Amino acid sequence: MNLAVMQPYFFPYLGYFHLLESVDRFVIFDDVSYINRGWINRNRIPIEGEVRYFTIPLRAASQNRKINEIDIVEDGKWKKKMLRTFQTVYAKSPFKTEGMALLERVIDSDSSKLVNYCVKSITEVAQYLELKAVIVPTSSIYNNSSLKAQERIVDICVKEKSLRYVNLIAGKNLYHSEKFEKIGCDLKFIKSNFPAYSSSSKIFTPGLSIMDIIMNCEKGEIKKMMHSYIVLDANDIGEL
């Protein structure tokens, strides 16, 4: 069984979904510290000729709190603003109807918790692209928050009887293959490629939110993009 563990992001970039596509089971790592100015509550799209953020506003967000403890601002204004922004930016996009319907399904919630919007954005995109991985919506079920960093990931692999643990290549310095070998699990890393695609904004910037791709590309084309990555053995990383 191939396993990945990753923090929840709001409409993350293509590489995040490469990781999800590559595994059988995808654990949302939500009972760890929130990261200020990271990707958990925001991502990027082209707005008025520049790459800018769209954001879920938060209440009392702090790196001293866990992701699943973070609350959103509940005045509802941010939802209307986000819908207006996407309507304007993607007014001429060929798949605006599909993209706006997906966005509305994600933000149409009465939840006060940030994590619920993040998980919903990930699961809705996964369903839209027919990705097969089972998404485990919270890592709290493993009852191992007392463990730190790599040791906690290894413990999740043991509990899931995983034979392969996959991570994005950006995290290559966080893990050591020997720790995984001891439990009979192979450590692998994904290196993403970002194919160019036609954009109504006339700007191609790799690594934008997956929503930019969904608005501009036919589903079949996006499903091909889901395979635009390579899986590397931990021992091969030094050759890059």
mmCIF file of C-alpha atoms in Angstrom:
data_model
loop_
_atom_site.group_PDB
_atom_site.id
_atom_site.type_symbol
_atom_site.label_atom_id
_atom_site.label_comp_id
_atom_site.label_asym_id
_atom_site.label_seq_id
_atom_site.Cartn_x
_atom_site.Cartn_y
_atom_site.Cartn_z
ATOM 1 C CA MET A 1 0.000 0.000 0.000
ATOM 2 C CA ASN A 2 1.361 3.387 -1.051
ATOM 3 C CA LEU A 3 0.878 6.178 1.487
ATOM 4 C CA ALA A 4 1.324 9.953 1.609
ATOM 5 C CA VAL A 5 0.811 12.359 4.504
ATOM 6 C CA MET A 6 0.392 16.074 3.816
ATOM 7 C CA GLN A 7 -0.897 19.239 5.456
ATOM 8 C CA PRO A 8 -4.255 20.465 4.106
ATOM 9 C CA TYR A 9 -4.026 23.355 1.651
ATOM 10 C CA PHE A 10 -6.809 25.424 0.082
ATOM 11 C CA PHE A 11 -7.055 24.565 -3.626
ATOM 12 C CA PRO A 12 -3.368 23.608 -3.824
ATOM 13 C CA TYR A 13 -1.179 23.475 -6.906
ATOM 14 C CA LEU A 14 -0.747 20.659 -9.422
ATOM 15 C CA GLY A 15 2.165 19.060 -7.550
ATOM 16 C CA TYR A 16 -0.052 18.428 -4.517
ATOM 17 C CA PHE A 17 -2.390 16.380 -6.698
ATOM 18 C CA HIS A 18 0.551 14.522 -8.253
ATOM 19 C CA LEU A 19 1.263 13.287 -4.747
ATOM 20 C CA LEU A 20 -2.365 12.310 -4.225
ATOM 21 C CA GLU A 21 -2.489 10.553 -7.608
ATOM 22 C CA SER A 22 0.618 8.498 -6.814
ATOM 23 C CA VAL A 23 -0.714 6.765 -3.691
ATOM 24 C CA ASP A 24 -3.497 4.493 -2.489
ATOM 25 C CA ARG A 25 -4.078 6.318 0.782
ATOM 26 C CA PHE A 26 -3.639 10.038 1.448
ATOM 27 C CA VAL A 27 -3.649 11.266 5.054
ATOM 28 C CA ILE A 28 -4.520 14.888 5.827
ATOM 29 C CA PHE A 29 -1.942 16.020 8.404
ATOM 30 C CA ASP A 30 -4.160 18.448 10.296
ATOM 31 C CA ASP A 31 -3.247 18.104 13.968
ATOM 32 C CA VAL A 32 0.134 19.813 13.516
ATOM 33 C CA SER A 33 1.085 23.479 13.858
ATOM 34 C CA TYR A 34 -0.487 26.036 11.566
ATOM 35 C CA ILE A 35 2.006 27.869 9.313
ATOM 36 C CA ASN A 36 1.623 31.629 8.985
ATOM 37 C CA ARG A 37 1.818 33.004 5.436
ATOM 38 C CA GLY A 38 1.911 29.505 4.006
ATOM 39 C CA TRP A 39 -0.480 27.709 1.664
ATOM 40 C CA ILE A 40 -3.018 26.442 4.169
ATOM 41 C CA ASN A 41 -5.593 29.226 3.766
ATOM 42 C CA ARG A 42 -4.548 30.769 0.450
ATOM 43 C CA ASN A 43 -3.277 30.195 -3.063
ATOM 44 C CA ARG A 44 -2.584 32.129 -6.261
ATOM 45 C CA ILE A 45 -4.285 32.955 -9.543
ATOM 46 C CA PRO A 46 -3.563 35.634 -12.187
ATOM 47 C CA ILE A 47 -5.489 38.825 -11.381
ATOM 48 C CA GLU A 48 -5.273 41.915 -13.610
ATOM 49 C CA GLY A 49 -2.054 40.765 -15.197
ATOM 50 C CA GLU A 50 -0.328 39.836 -11.940
ATOM 51 C CA VAL A 51 -0.159 36.688 -9.850
ATOM 52 C CA ARG A 52 -2.050 37.384 -6.629
ATOM 53 C CA TYR A 53 -3.452 35.507 -3.648
ATOM 54 C CA PHE A 54 -7.032 34.530 -2.918
ATOM 55 C CA THR A 55 -7.433 33.983 0.800
ATOM 56 C CA ILE A 56 -9.720 32.668 3.522
ATOM 57 C CA PRO A 57 -9.544 35.232 6.378
ATOM 58 C CA LEU A 58 -8.807 33.755 9.793
ATOM 59 C CA ARG A 59 -9.490 34.547 13.424
ATOM 60 C CA ALA A 60 -6.572 34.505 15.872
ATOM 61 C CA ALA A 61 -4.400 32.360 13.616
ATOM 62 C CA SER A 62 -1.126 31.411 15.263
ATOM 63 C CA GLN A 63 1.706 28.959 14.755
ATOM 64 C CA ASN A 64 1.116 27.982 18.380
ATOM 65 C CA ARG A 65 -2.190 26.386 17.385
ATOM 66 C CA LYS A 66 -2.887 23.272 15.359
ATOM 67 C CA ILE A 67 -4.333 23.522 11.874
ATOM 68 C CA ASN A 68 -7.559 21.827 12.958
ATOM 69 C CA GLU A 69 -7.993 24.444 15.709
ATOM 70 C CA ILE A 70 -7.913 27.467 13.394
ATOM 71 C CA ASP A 71 -11.207 29.315 12.875
ATOM 72 C CA ILE A 72 -12.249 31.415 9.910
ATOM 73 C CA VAL A 73 -13.860 34.855 9.892
ATOM 74 C CA GLU A 74 -17.566 34.030 9.747
ATOM 75 C CA ASP A 75 -19.048 37.228 8.320
ATOM 76 C CA GLY A 76 -19.545 35.607 4.894
ATOM 77 C CA LYS A 77 -18.033 38.583 3.054
ATOM 78 C CA TRP A 78 -14.944 36.675 1.983
ATOM 79 C CA LYS A 79 -17.077 34.108 0.167
ATOM 80 C CA LYS A 80 -18.872 36.756 -1.872
ATOM 81 C CA LYS A 81 -15.578 38.495 -2.621
ATOM 82 C CA MET A 82 -13.921 35.253 -3.711
ATOM 83 C CA LEU A 83 -16.816 34.351 -6.004
ATOM 84 C CA ARG A 84 -16.744 37.824 -7.575
ATOM 85 C CA THR A 85 -12.992 37.602 -8.078
ATOM 86 C CA PHE A 86 -13.181 34.248 -9.818
ATOM 87 C CA GLN A 87 -16.175 35.341 -11.897
ATOM 88 C CA THR A 88 -14.201 38.344 -13.134
ATOM 89 C CA VAL A 89 -10.817 36.664 -13.650
ATOM 90 C CA TYR A 90 -12.265 33.680 -15.491
ATOM 91 C CA ALA A 91 -15.141 35.395 -17.318
ATOM 92 C CA LYS A 92 -13.774 34.242 -20.693
ATOM 93 C CA SER A 93 -12.342 30.899 -19.593
ATOM 94 C CA PRO A 94 -13.687 27.882 -21.543
ATOM 95 C CA PHE A 95 -14.466 25.799 -18.441
ATOM 96 C CA LYS A 96 -15.721 28.564 -16.184
ATOM 97 C CA THR A 97 -19.044 26.778 -15.557
ATOM 98 C CA GLU A 98 -17.372 23.634 -14.205
ATOM 99 C CA GLY A 99 -14.827 25.605 -12.203
ATOM 100 C CA MET A 100 -17.326 27.960 -10.588
ATOM 101 C CA ALA A 101 -19.608 25.072 -9.651
ATOM 102 C CA LEU A 102 -16.674 23.364 -7.944
ATOM 103 C CA LEU A 103 -15.674 26.541 -6.096
ATOM 104 C CA GLU A 104 -19.232 27.098 -4.889
ATOM 105 C CA ARG A 105 -19.492 23.523 -3.572
ATOM 106 C CA VAL A 106 -16.349 24.035 -1.531
ATOM 107 C CA ILE A 107 -17.151 27.383 0.075
ATOM 108 C CA ASP A 108 -20.873 26.712 0.556
ATOM 109 C CA SER A 109 -20.469 25.604 4.148
ATOM 110 C CA ASP A 110 -21.449 26.837 7.585
ATOM 111 C CA SER A 111 -18.313 25.413 9.156
ATOM 112 C CA SER A 112 -16.182 27.710 11.286
ATOM 113 C CA LYS A 113 -13.033 25.577 10.851
ATOM 114 C CA LEU A 114 -10.417 26.315 8.212
ATOM 115 C CA VAL A 115 -9.468 22.653 7.856
ATOM 116 C CA ASN A 116 -12.938 21.735 6.615
ATOM 117 C CA TYR A 117 -12.642 24.121 3.664
ATOM 118 C CA CYS A 118 -9.171 22.840 2.843
ATOM 119 C CA VAL A 119 -10.212 19.190 2.953
ATOM 120 C CA LYS A 120 -13.327 19.950 0.916
ATOM 121 C CA SER A 121 -11.252 21.677 -1.772
ATOM 122 C CA ILE A 122 -8.945 18.670 -2.019
ATOM 123 C CA THR A 123 -11.706 16.055 -2.091
ATOM 124 C CA GLU A 124 -13.831 17.961 -4.611
ATOM 125 C CA VAL A 125 -10.904 18.327 -7.023
ATOM 126 C CA ALA A 126 -9.979 14.660 -6.522
ATOM 127 C CA GLN A 127 -13.549 13.625 -7.360
ATOM 128 C CA TYR A 128 -13.663 15.940 -10.378
ATOM 129 C CA LEU A 129 -10.461 14.392 -11.757
ATOM 130 C CA GLU A 130 -11.510 10.864 -10.742
ATOM 131 C CA LEU A 131 -8.437 10.250 -8.608
ATOM 132 C CA LYS A 132 -8.636 6.926 -6.803
ATOM 133 C CA ALA A 133 -6.747 7.483 -3.554
ATOM 134 C CA VAL A 134 -8.658 7.108 -0.297
ATOM 135 C CA ILE A 135 -8.421 10.450 1.517
ATOM 136 C CA VAL A 136 -8.181 10.157 5.300
ATOM 137 C CA PRO A 137 -9.551 13.555 6.439
ATOM 138 C CA THR A 138 -7.630 13.823 9.724
ATOM 139 C CA SER A 139 -4.374 12.515 11.153
ATOM 140 C CA SER A 140 -5.722 12.758 14.713
ATOM 141 C CA ILE A 141 -7.101 9.210 14.417
ATOM 142 C CA TYR A 142 -3.584 7.809 14.815
ATOM 143 C CA ASN A 143 -3.244 9.137 18.385
ATOM 144 C CA ASN A 144 0.473 9.810 17.992
ATOM 145 C CA SER A 145 0.763 13.581 18.328
ATOM 146 C CA SER A 146 3.355 13.065 21.059
ATOM 147 C CA LEU A 147 5.784 11.903 18.378
ATOM 148 C CA LYS A 148 7.714 14.445 16.358
ATOM 149 C CA ALA A 149 8.443 14.932 12.689
ATOM 150 C CA GLN A 150 9.741 11.811 10.928
ATOM 151 C CA GLU A 151 8.988 9.492 13.846
ATOM 152 C CA ARG A 152 5.329 10.326 13.615
ATOM 153 C CA ILE A 153 5.214 9.647 9.878
ATOM 154 C CA VAL A 154 6.948 6.312 10.409
ATOM 155 C CA ASP A 155 4.364 5.414 13.070
ATOM 156 C CA ILE A 156 1.516 6.194 10.631
ATOM 157 C CA CYS A 157 3.210 3.969 8.031
ATOM 158 C CA VAL A 158 3.370 1.141 10.573
ATOM 159 C CA LYS A 159 -0.279 1.527 11.538
ATOM 160 C CA GLU A 160 -1.339 1.585 7.884
ATOM 161 C CA LYS A 161 0.971 -1.328 6.973
ATOM 162 C CA SER A 162 2.403 0.807 4.204
ATOM 163 C CA LEU A 163 5.030 -0.652 1.869
ATOM 164 C CA ARG A 164 5.888 2.702 0.290
ATOM 165 C CA TYR A 165 5.846 6.227 1.662
ATOM 166 C CA VAL A 166 5.787 9.027 -0.908
ATOM 167 C CA ASN A 167 6.608 12.683 -0.320
ATOM 168 C CA LEU A 168 7.092 15.778 -2.449
ATOM 169 C CA ILE A 169 10.729 16.360 -3.311
ATOM 170 C CA ALA A 170 10.729 19.686 -1.453
ATOM 171 C CA GLY A 171 10.689 17.653 1.767
ATOM 172 C CA LYS A 172 13.711 15.518 0.894
ATOM 173 C CA ASN A 173 15.741 16.819 3.845
ATOM 174 C CA LEU A 174 13.072 15.874 6.382
ATOM 175 C CA TYR A 175 13.375 12.113 5.976
ATOM 176 C CA HIS A 176 16.012 9.378 6.131
ATOM 177 C CA SER A 177 15.505 6.141 4.206
ATOM 178 C CA GLU A 178 17.025 3.979 6.972
ATOM 179 C CA LYS A 179 14.122 4.782 9.305
ATOM 180 C CA PHE A 180 11.659 3.497 6.717
ATOM 181 C CA GLU A 181 13.754 0.489 5.763
ATOM 182 C CA LYS A 182 13.583 -0.718 9.370
ATOM 183 C CA ILE A 183 9.795 -1.069 9.071
ATOM 184 C CA GLY A 184 9.900 -2.574 5.566
ATOM 185 C CA CYS A 185 8.760 0.592 3.832
ATOM 186 C CA ASP A 186 10.379 2.228 0.789
ATOM 187 C CA LEU A 187 10.877 6.001 0.872
ATOM 188 C CA LYS A 188 10.088 7.711 -2.437
ATOM 189 C CA PHE A 189 9.925 11.300 -3.651
ATOM 190 C CA ILE A 190 7.917 12.949 -6.407
ATOM 191 C CA LYS A 191 9.416 15.470 -8.793
ATOM 192 C CA SER A 192 6.667 17.345 -10.633
ATOM 193 C CA ASN A 193 6.676 18.786 -14.114
ATOM 194 C CA PHE A 194 4.292 21.616 -14.931
ATOM 195 C CA PRO A 195 3.037 21.432 -18.529
ATOM 196 C CA ALA A 196 2.146 24.739 -20.171
ATOM 197 C CA TYR A 197 -1.534 25.252 -20.962
ATOM 198 C CA SER A 198 -3.640 27.904 -22.637
ATOM 199 C CA SER A 199 -4.866 30.539 -20.223
ATOM 200 C CA SER A 200 -7.524 33.189 -20.678
ATOM 201 C CA SER A 201 -5.232 35.530 -18.726
ATOM 202 C CA LYS A 202 -2.536 35.145 -21.416
ATOM 203 C CA ILE A 203 -0.075 34.480 -18.614
ATOM 204 C CA PHE A 204 1.386 31.056 -17.920
ATOM 205 C CA THR A 205 2.889 30.773 -14.476
ATOM 206 C CA PRO A 206 3.688 27.237 -13.272
ATOM 207 C CA GLY A 207 2.537 26.266 -9.806
ATOM 208 C CA LEU A 208 -0.641 28.329 -9.555
ATOM 209 C CA SER A 209 -3.718 26.963 -7.801
ATOM 210 C CA ILE A 210 -5.261 23.911 -9.464
ATOM 211 C CA MET A 211 -8.312 26.146 -10.001
ATOM 212 C CA ASP A 212 -6.493 28.028 -12.762
ATOM 213 C CA ILE A 213 -6.020 24.742 -14.616
ATOM 214 C CA ILE A 214 -9.616 23.631 -14.019
ATOM 215 C CA MET A 215 -10.954 26.927 -15.393
ATOM 216 C CA ASN A 216 -8.823 26.773 -18.526
ATOM 217 C CA CYS A 217 -8.415 23.105 -19.437
ATOM 218 C CA GLU A 218 -10.685 20.256 -20.474
ATOM 219 C CA LYS A 219 -10.892 17.490 -17.895
ATOM 220 C CA GLY A 220 -9.158 14.955 -20.136
ATOM 221 C CA GLU A 221 -6.199 17.290 -20.564
ATOM 222 C CA ILE A 222 -5.935 17.789 -16.806
ATOM 223 C CA LYS A 223 -6.058 14.037 -16.201
ATOM 224 C CA LYS A 224 -3.024 13.709 -18.482
ATOM 225 C CA MET A 225 -1.279 16.395 -16.424
ATOM 226 C CA MET A 226 -1.859 14.223 -13.358
ATOM 227 C CA HIS A 227 0.888 11.947 -14.678
ATOM 228 C CA SER A 228 3.442 14.658 -15.400
ATOM 229 C CA TYR A 229 5.759 13.637 -12.566
ATOM 230 C CA ILE A 230 8.474 11.118 -11.829
ATOM 231 C CA VAL A 231 8.930 9.011 -8.704
ATOM 232 C CA LEU A 232 12.468 8.889 -7.356
ATOM 233 C CA ASP A 233 14.112 6.575 -4.886
ATOM 234 C CA ALA A 234 15.486 8.340 -1.833
ATOM 235 C CA ASN A 235 19.004 7.232 -2.814
ATOM 236 C CA ASP A 236 18.673 8.899 -6.227
ATOM 237 C CA ILE A 237 17.879 12.375 -4.926
ATOM 238 C CA GLY A 238 21.519 13.384 -4.825
ATOM 239 C CA GLU A 239 21.752 12.933 -8.582
ATOM 240 C CA LEU A 240 19.295 15.758 -9.339
#
